[in-house]
Tab-separated table of C-alpha atoms and ligand atoms in Angstrom:
chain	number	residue	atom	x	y	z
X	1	UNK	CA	103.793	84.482	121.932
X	2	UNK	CA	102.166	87.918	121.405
X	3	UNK	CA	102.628	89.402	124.884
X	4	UNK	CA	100.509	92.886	124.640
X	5	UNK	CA	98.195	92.261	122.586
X	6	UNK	CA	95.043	89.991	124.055
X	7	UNK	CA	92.240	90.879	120.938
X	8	UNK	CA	93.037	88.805	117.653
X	9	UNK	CA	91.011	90.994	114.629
X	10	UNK	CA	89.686	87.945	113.068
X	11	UNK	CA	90.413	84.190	114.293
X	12	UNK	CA	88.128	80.927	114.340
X	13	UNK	CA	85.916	79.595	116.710
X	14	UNK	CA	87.013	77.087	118.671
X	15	UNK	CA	85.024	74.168	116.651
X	16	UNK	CA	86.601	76.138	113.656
X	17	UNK	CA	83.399	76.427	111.770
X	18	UNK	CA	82.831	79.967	112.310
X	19	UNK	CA	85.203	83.247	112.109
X	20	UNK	CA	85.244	85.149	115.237
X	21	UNK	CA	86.386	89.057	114.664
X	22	UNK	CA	86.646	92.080	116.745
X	23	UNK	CA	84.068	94.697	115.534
X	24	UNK	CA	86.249	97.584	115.301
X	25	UNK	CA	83.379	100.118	114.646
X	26	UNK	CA	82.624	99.964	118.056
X	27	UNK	CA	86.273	100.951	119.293
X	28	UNK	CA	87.480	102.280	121.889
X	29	UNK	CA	83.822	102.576	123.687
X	30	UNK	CA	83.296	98.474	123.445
X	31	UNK	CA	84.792	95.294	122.474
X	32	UNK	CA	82.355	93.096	120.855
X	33	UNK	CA	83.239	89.761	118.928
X	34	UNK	CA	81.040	88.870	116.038
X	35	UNK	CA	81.012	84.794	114.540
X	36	UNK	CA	80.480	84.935	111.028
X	37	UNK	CA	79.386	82.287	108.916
X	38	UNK	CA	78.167	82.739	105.479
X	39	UNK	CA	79.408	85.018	102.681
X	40	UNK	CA	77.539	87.764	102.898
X	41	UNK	CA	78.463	89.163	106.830
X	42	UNK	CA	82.313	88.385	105.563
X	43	UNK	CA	81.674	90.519	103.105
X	44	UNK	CA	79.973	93.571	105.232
X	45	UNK	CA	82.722	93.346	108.087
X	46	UNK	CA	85.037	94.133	105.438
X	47	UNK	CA	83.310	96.705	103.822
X	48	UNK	CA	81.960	98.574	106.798
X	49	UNK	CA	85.635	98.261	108.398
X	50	UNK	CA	84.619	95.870	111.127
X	51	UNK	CA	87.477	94.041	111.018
X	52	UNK	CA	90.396	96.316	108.680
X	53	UNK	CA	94.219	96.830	107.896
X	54	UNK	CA	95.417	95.118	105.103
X	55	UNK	CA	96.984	91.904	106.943
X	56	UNK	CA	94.166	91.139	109.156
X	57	UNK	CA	91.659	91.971	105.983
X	58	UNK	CA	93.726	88.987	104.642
X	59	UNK	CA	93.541	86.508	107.102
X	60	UNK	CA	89.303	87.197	107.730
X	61	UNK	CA	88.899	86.656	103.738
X	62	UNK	CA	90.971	83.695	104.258
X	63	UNK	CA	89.162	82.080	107.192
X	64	UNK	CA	85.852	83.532	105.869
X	65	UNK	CA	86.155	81.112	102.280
X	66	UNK	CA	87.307	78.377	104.679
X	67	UNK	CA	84.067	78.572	106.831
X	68	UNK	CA	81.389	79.774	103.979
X	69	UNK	CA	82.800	76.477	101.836
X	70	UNK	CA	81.360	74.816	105.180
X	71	UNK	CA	78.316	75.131	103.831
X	72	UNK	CA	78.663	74.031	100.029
X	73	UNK	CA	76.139	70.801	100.112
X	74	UNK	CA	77.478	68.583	97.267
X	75	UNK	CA	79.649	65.498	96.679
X	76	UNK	CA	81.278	66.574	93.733
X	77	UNK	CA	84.973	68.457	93.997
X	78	UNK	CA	84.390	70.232	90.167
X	79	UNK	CA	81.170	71.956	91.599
X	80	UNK	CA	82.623	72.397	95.343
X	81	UNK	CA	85.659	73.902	93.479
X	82	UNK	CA	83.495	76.309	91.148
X	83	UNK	CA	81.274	77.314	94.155
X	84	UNK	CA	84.158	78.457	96.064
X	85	UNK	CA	85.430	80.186	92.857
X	86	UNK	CA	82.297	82.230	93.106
X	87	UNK	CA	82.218	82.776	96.928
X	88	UNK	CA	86.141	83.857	96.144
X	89	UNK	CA	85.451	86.379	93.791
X	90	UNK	CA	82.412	87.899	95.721
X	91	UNK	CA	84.692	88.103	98.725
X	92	UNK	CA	87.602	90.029	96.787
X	93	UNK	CA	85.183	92.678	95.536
X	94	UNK	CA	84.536	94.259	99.322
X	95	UNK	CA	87.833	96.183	99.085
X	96	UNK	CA	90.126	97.445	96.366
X	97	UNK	CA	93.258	98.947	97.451
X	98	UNK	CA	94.462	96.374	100.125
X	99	UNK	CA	96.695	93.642	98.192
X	100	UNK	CA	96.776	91.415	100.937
X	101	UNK	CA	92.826	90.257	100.267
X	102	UNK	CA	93.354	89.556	96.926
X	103	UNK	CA	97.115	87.584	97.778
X	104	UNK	CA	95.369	85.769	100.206
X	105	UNK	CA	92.506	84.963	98.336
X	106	UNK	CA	94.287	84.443	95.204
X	107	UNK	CA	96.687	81.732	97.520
X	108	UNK	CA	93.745	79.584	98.824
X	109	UNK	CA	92.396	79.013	95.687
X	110	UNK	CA	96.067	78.162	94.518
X	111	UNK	CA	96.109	75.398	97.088
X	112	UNK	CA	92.377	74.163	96.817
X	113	UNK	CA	93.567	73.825	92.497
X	114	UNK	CA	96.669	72.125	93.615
X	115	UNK	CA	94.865	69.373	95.670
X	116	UNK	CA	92.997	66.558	94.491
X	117	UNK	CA	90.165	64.863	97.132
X	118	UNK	CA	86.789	64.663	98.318
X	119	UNK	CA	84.713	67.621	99.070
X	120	UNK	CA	86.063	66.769	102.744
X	121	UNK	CA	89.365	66.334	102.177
X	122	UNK	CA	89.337	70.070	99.949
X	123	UNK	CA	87.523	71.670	103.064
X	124	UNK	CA	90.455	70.158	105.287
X	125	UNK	CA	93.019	71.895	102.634
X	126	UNK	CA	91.103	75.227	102.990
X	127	UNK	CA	91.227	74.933	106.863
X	128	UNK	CA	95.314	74.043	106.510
X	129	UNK	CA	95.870	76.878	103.978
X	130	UNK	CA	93.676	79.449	106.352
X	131	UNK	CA	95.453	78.491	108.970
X	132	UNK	CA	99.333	79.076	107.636
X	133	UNK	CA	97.949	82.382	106.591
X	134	UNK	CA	97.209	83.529	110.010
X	135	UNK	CA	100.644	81.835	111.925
X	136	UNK	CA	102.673	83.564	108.790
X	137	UNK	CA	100.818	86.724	109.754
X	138	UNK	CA	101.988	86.329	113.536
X	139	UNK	CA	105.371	85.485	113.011
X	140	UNK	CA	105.854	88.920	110.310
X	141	UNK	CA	105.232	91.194	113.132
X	142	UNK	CA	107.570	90.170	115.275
X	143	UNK	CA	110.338	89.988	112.245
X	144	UNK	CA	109.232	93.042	110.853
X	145	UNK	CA	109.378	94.821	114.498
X	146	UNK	CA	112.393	93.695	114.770
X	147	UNK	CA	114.101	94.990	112.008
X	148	UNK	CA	112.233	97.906	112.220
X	149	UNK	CA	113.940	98.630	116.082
X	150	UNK	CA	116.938	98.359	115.177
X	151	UNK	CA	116.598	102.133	113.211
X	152	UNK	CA	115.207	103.265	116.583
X	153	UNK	CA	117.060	104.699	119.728
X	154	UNK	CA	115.558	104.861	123.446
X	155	UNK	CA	113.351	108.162	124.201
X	156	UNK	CA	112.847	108.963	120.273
X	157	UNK	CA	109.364	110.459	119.510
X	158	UNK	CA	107.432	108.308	116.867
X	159	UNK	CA	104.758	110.006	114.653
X	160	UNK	CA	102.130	107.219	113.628
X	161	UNK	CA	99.324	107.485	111.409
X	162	UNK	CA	95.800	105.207	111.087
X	163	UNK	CA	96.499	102.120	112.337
X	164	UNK	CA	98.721	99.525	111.712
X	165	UNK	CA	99.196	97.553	115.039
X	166	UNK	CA	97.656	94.623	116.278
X	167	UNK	CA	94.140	95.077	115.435
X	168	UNK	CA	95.291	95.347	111.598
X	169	UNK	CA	97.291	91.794	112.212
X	170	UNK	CA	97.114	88.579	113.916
X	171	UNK	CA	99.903	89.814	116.330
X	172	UNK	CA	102.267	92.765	116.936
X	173	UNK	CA	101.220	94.545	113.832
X	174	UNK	CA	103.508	96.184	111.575
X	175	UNK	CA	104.171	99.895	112.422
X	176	UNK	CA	103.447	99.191	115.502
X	177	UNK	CA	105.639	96.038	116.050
X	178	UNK	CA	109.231	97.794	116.938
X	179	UNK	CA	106.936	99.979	119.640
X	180	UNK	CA	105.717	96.913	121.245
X	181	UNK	CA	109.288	94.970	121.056
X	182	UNK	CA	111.013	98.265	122.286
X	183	UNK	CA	108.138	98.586	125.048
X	184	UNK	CA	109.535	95.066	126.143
X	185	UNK	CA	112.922	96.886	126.414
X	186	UNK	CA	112.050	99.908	128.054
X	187	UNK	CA	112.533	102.134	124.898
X	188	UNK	CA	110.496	104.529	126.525
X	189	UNK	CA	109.481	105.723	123.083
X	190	UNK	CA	106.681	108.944	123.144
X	191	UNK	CA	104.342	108.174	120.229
X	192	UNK	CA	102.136	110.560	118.693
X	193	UNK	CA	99.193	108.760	117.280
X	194	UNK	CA	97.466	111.461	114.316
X	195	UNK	CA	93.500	110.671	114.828
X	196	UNK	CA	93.287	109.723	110.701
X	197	UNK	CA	90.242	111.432	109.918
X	198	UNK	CA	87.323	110.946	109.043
X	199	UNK	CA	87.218	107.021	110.475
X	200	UNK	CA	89.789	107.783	113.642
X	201	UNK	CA	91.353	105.004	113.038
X	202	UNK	CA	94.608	106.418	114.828
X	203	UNK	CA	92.273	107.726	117.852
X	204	UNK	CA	89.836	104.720	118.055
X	205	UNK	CA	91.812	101.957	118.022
X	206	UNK	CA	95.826	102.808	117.631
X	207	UNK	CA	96.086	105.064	121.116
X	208	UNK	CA	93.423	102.103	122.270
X	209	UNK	CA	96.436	99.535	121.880
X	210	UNK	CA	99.407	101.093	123.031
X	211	UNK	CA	97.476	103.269	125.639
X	212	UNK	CA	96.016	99.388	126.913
X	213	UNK	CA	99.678	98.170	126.804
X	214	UNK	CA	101.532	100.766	128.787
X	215	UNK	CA	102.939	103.056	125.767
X	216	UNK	CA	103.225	106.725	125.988
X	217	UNK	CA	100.493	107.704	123.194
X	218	UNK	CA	99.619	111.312	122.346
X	219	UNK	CA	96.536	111.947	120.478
X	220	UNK	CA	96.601	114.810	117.910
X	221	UNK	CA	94.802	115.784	115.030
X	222	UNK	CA	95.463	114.894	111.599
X	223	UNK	CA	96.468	118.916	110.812
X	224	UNK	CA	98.731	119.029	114.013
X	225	UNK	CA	101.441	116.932	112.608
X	226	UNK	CA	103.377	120.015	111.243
X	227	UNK	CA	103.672	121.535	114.355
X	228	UNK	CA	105.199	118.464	116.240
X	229	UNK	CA	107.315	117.699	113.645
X	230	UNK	CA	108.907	121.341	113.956
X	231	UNK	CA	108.553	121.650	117.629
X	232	UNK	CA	111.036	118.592	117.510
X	233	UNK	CA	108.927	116.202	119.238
X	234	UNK	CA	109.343	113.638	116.361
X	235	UNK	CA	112.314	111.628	115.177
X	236	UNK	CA	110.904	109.320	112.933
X	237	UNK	CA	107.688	108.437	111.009
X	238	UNK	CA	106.333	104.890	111.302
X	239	UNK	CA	103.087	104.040	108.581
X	240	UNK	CA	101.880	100.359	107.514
X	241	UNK	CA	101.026	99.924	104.311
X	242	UNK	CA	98.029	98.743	102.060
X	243	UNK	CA	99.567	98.150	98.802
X	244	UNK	CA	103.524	98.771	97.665
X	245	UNK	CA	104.007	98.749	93.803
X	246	UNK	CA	107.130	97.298	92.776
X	247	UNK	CA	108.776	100.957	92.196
X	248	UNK	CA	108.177	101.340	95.975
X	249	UNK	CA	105.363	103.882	95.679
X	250	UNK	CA	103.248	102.974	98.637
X	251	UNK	CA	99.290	103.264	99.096
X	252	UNK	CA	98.699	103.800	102.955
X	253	UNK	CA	95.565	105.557	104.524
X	254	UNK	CA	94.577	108.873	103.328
X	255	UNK	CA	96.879	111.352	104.997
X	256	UNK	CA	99.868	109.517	105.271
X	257	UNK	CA	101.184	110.980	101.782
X	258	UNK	CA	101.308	114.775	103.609
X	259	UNK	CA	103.060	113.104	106.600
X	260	UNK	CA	105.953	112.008	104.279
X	261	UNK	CA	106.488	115.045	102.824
X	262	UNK	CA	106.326	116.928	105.830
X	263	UNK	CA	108.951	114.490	107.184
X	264	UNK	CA	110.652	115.223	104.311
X	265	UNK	CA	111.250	118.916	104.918
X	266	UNK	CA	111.834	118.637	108.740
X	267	UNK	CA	114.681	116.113	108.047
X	268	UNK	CA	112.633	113.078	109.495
X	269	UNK	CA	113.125	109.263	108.409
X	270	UNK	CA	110.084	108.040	107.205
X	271	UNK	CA	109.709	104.404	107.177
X	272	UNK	CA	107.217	102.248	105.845
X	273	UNK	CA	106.779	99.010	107.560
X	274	UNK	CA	104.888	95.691	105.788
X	275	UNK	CA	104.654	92.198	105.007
X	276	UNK	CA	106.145	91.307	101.432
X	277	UNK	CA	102.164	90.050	100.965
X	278	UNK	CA	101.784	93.846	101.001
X	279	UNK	CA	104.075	94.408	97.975
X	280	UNK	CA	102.052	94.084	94.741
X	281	UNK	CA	104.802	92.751	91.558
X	282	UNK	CA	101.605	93.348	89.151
X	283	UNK	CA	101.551	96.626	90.085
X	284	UNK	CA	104.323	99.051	88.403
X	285	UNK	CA	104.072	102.325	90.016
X	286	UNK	CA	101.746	103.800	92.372
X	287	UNK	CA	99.675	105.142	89.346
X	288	UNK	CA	98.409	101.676	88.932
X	289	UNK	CA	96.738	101.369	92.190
X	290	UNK	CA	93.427	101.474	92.438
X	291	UNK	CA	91.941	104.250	95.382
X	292	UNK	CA	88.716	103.406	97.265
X	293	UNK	CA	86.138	105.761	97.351
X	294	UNK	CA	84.196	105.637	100.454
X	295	UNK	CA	80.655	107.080	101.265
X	296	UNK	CA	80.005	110.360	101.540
X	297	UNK	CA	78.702	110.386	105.150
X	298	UNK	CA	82.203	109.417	106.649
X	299	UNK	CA	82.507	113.535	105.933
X	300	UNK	CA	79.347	114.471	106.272
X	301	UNK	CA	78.438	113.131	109.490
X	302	UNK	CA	80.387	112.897	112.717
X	303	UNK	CA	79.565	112.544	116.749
X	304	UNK	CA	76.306	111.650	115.695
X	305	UNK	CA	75.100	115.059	113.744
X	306	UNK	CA	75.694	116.585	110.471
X	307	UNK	CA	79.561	118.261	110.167
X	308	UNK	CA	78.857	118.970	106.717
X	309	UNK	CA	75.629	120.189	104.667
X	310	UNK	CA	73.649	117.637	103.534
X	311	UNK	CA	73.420	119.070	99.994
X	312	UNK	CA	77.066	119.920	99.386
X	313	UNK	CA	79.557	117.580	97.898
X	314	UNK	CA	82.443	115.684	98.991
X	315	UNK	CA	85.597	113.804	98.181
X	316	UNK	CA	85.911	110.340	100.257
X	317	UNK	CA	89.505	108.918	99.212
X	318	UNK	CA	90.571	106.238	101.919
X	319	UNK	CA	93.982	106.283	100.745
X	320	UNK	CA	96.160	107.727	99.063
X	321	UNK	CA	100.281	106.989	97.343
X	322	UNK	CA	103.527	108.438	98.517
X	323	UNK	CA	106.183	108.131	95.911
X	324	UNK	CA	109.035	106.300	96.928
X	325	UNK	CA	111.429	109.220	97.126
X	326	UNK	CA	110.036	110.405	100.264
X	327	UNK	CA	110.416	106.890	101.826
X	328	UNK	CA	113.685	106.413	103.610
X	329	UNK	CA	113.069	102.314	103.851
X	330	UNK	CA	110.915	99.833	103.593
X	331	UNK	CA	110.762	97.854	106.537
X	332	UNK	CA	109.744	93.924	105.781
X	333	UNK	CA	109.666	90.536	107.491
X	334	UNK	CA	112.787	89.594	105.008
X	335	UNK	CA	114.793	92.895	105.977
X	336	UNK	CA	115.170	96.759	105.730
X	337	UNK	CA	114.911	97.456	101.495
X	338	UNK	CA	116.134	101.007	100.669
X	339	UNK	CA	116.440	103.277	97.557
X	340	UNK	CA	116.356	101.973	95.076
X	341	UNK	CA	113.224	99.998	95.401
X	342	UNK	CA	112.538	98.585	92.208
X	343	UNK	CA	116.310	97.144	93.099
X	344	UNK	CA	115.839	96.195	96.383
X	345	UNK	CA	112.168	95.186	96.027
X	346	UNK	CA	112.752	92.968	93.511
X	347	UNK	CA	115.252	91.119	95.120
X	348	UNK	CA	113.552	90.707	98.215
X	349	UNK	CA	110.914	88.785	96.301
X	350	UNK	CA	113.041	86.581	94.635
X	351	UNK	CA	114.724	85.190	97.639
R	401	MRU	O1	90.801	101.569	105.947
R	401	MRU	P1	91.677	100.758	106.850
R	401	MRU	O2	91.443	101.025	108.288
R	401	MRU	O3	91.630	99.293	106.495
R	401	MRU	O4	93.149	101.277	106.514
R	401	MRU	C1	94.228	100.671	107.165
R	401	MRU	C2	95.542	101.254	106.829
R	401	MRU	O5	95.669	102.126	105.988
R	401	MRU	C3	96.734	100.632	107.518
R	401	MRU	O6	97.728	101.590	107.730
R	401	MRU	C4	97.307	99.524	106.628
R	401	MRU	O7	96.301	98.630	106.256
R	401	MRU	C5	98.406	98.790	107.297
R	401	MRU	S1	97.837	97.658	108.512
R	401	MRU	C6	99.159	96.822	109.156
């Protein structure tokens, strides 16, 4: 189905009692596939960004409570269901901006509650549930890339930030999705990847994808984006999205709320492109959404040596919220939502 993309983030094993991921830390340099088994390496290859991007963060939590419930040793559902009450809750405290790990989470546990069984028969429910998740996160990439095209003209120059391709989903990604469906059309889009400091996520692993499937990626650095904007080289911004809050202020990696503004004043669209799993009803405004704070040594360290002083302090935000009036449109697997969004958003999840 997918026809660029060959490395699935996080999928099962073939006996489906263990989940396979990509270790992204190790990207572009090697590709490496870790099987996972028991709650506590789900946990680290979320936390440590082994396998990341809100979707695919999703579908490993997902797969990772089906395959640690593998190993809850007891006859009785009430205890099998309160065990994988705990191993849920341990699970969704790896990450806190993402919305997709807790909706996922949050949606197996709605369907283990909903089901009555042996211990067997609720494992067999976790493996169904686990598994819609992932095909529903395939077929969003292609809808959402879709959609997302149809804004786009041949030749345009597409500014990109972190990464939020097919390494942050089970398929064609999300910001990345009308690049791969307009590759298949010879768009000839030029994309300009920004290198997302301080994890390259934009370097590493999205000018690994496209660069792998035949797209015209540029590189540049986070504090070049300015310049290309005003040089002309860019006619629209495309970002994924970690959380949206039902006024449309969106939580993307750190960085992307300077992009949108910049856009802003250089006349560029700037569209945000999710699942409606990414959109967050509980969550009013952008205000509400709660900002990881990542270790200091992401700054302080770098190619292997101190880039910083040990002793001296830093600030380690992985994300951070651009209000919804720089965004010209949400992009979703339902349809293009515009201004206003607590309109257009709300609609969207009613239908
Ligand atoms: O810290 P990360 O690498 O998980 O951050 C990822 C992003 O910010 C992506 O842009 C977002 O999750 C969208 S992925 C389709």
């Amino acid at each position: 189905m997918v026809k660029f993309m060959t490395t699935i983030p996080a999928q099962l094993n073939e006996s489906k009692d263990k989940l396979v991921i990509l270790d992204q830390t190790l990207l572009p340099e090697e590709e490496k596939f870790l099987e996972l088994t028991t709650p506590e390496e789900i946990w680290e290859a979320i936390k440590k960004l082994r396998v990341r991007g809100a979707p695919a963060i999703g579908v490993a939590a997902a797969y990772g409570l089906y395959v640690a419930s593998l190993a809850i040793n007891t006859d009785s559902a009430e205890t099998f269901r309160s065990e994988v009450q705990n191993i849920k809750d341990y699970l969704a405290s790896s990450r806190p901006t993402a919305v997709n790990l807790f909706w996922a989470l949050d949606r197996m546990m709605a369907r283990l509650e909903s089901e009555t069984g042996t211990v067997a028969e609720l494992k067999a429910v976790l493996l169904d549930e686990s598994e819609a998740i992932f095909t529903e996160d395939q077929e969003m990439g292609r809808a959402i890339g879709e959609f997302g095209l149809s804004l786009l003209k041949p030749g345009m120059g597409l500014l990109t930030h972190c990464n939020a391709g097919g390494l942050a989903t089970s398929g064609y990604g999300t910001a990345l999705a009308p690049m791969y469906l307009g590759h298949e059309k010879d768009y000839n889009f030029k994309v300009y990847a920004d290198e997302t400091r301080p994890l390259l996520q934009g370097s590493r692993l999205t000018a690994y994808e496209l660069h792998k499937a035949g797209i015209d990626v540029t590189v540049i650095c986070d504090n070049m984006a300015a310049m290309v904007m005003k040089e002309g080289k860019i006619d629209a911004v495309l970002v994924g999205c970690d959380r949206i809050a039902a006024n449309g202020d969106t939580a993307n990696k750190i960085g992307t709320s300077g992009v949108a503004i910049l856009a802003k004043e250089y006349g560029i669209p700037m569209y945000i492109l999710g699942p409606t799993s990414t959109i967050d009803m509980e969550t009013p405004t952008g205000a509400e959404i709660e900002i990881e704070l990542r270790d200091s040594d992401e700054i302080g360290m770098g190619f292997g040596k101190r880039t910083a002083p040990e002793a001296v302090k830093t600030y380690n935000p992985a994300f951070d919220v651009t209000d919804a009036k720089y965004i010209d449109a949400i992009i979703t697997e339902k349809g293009i939502l515009r201004a206003p969004y607590t309109e257009s958003i709300r609609k969207a999840m009613e239908d």
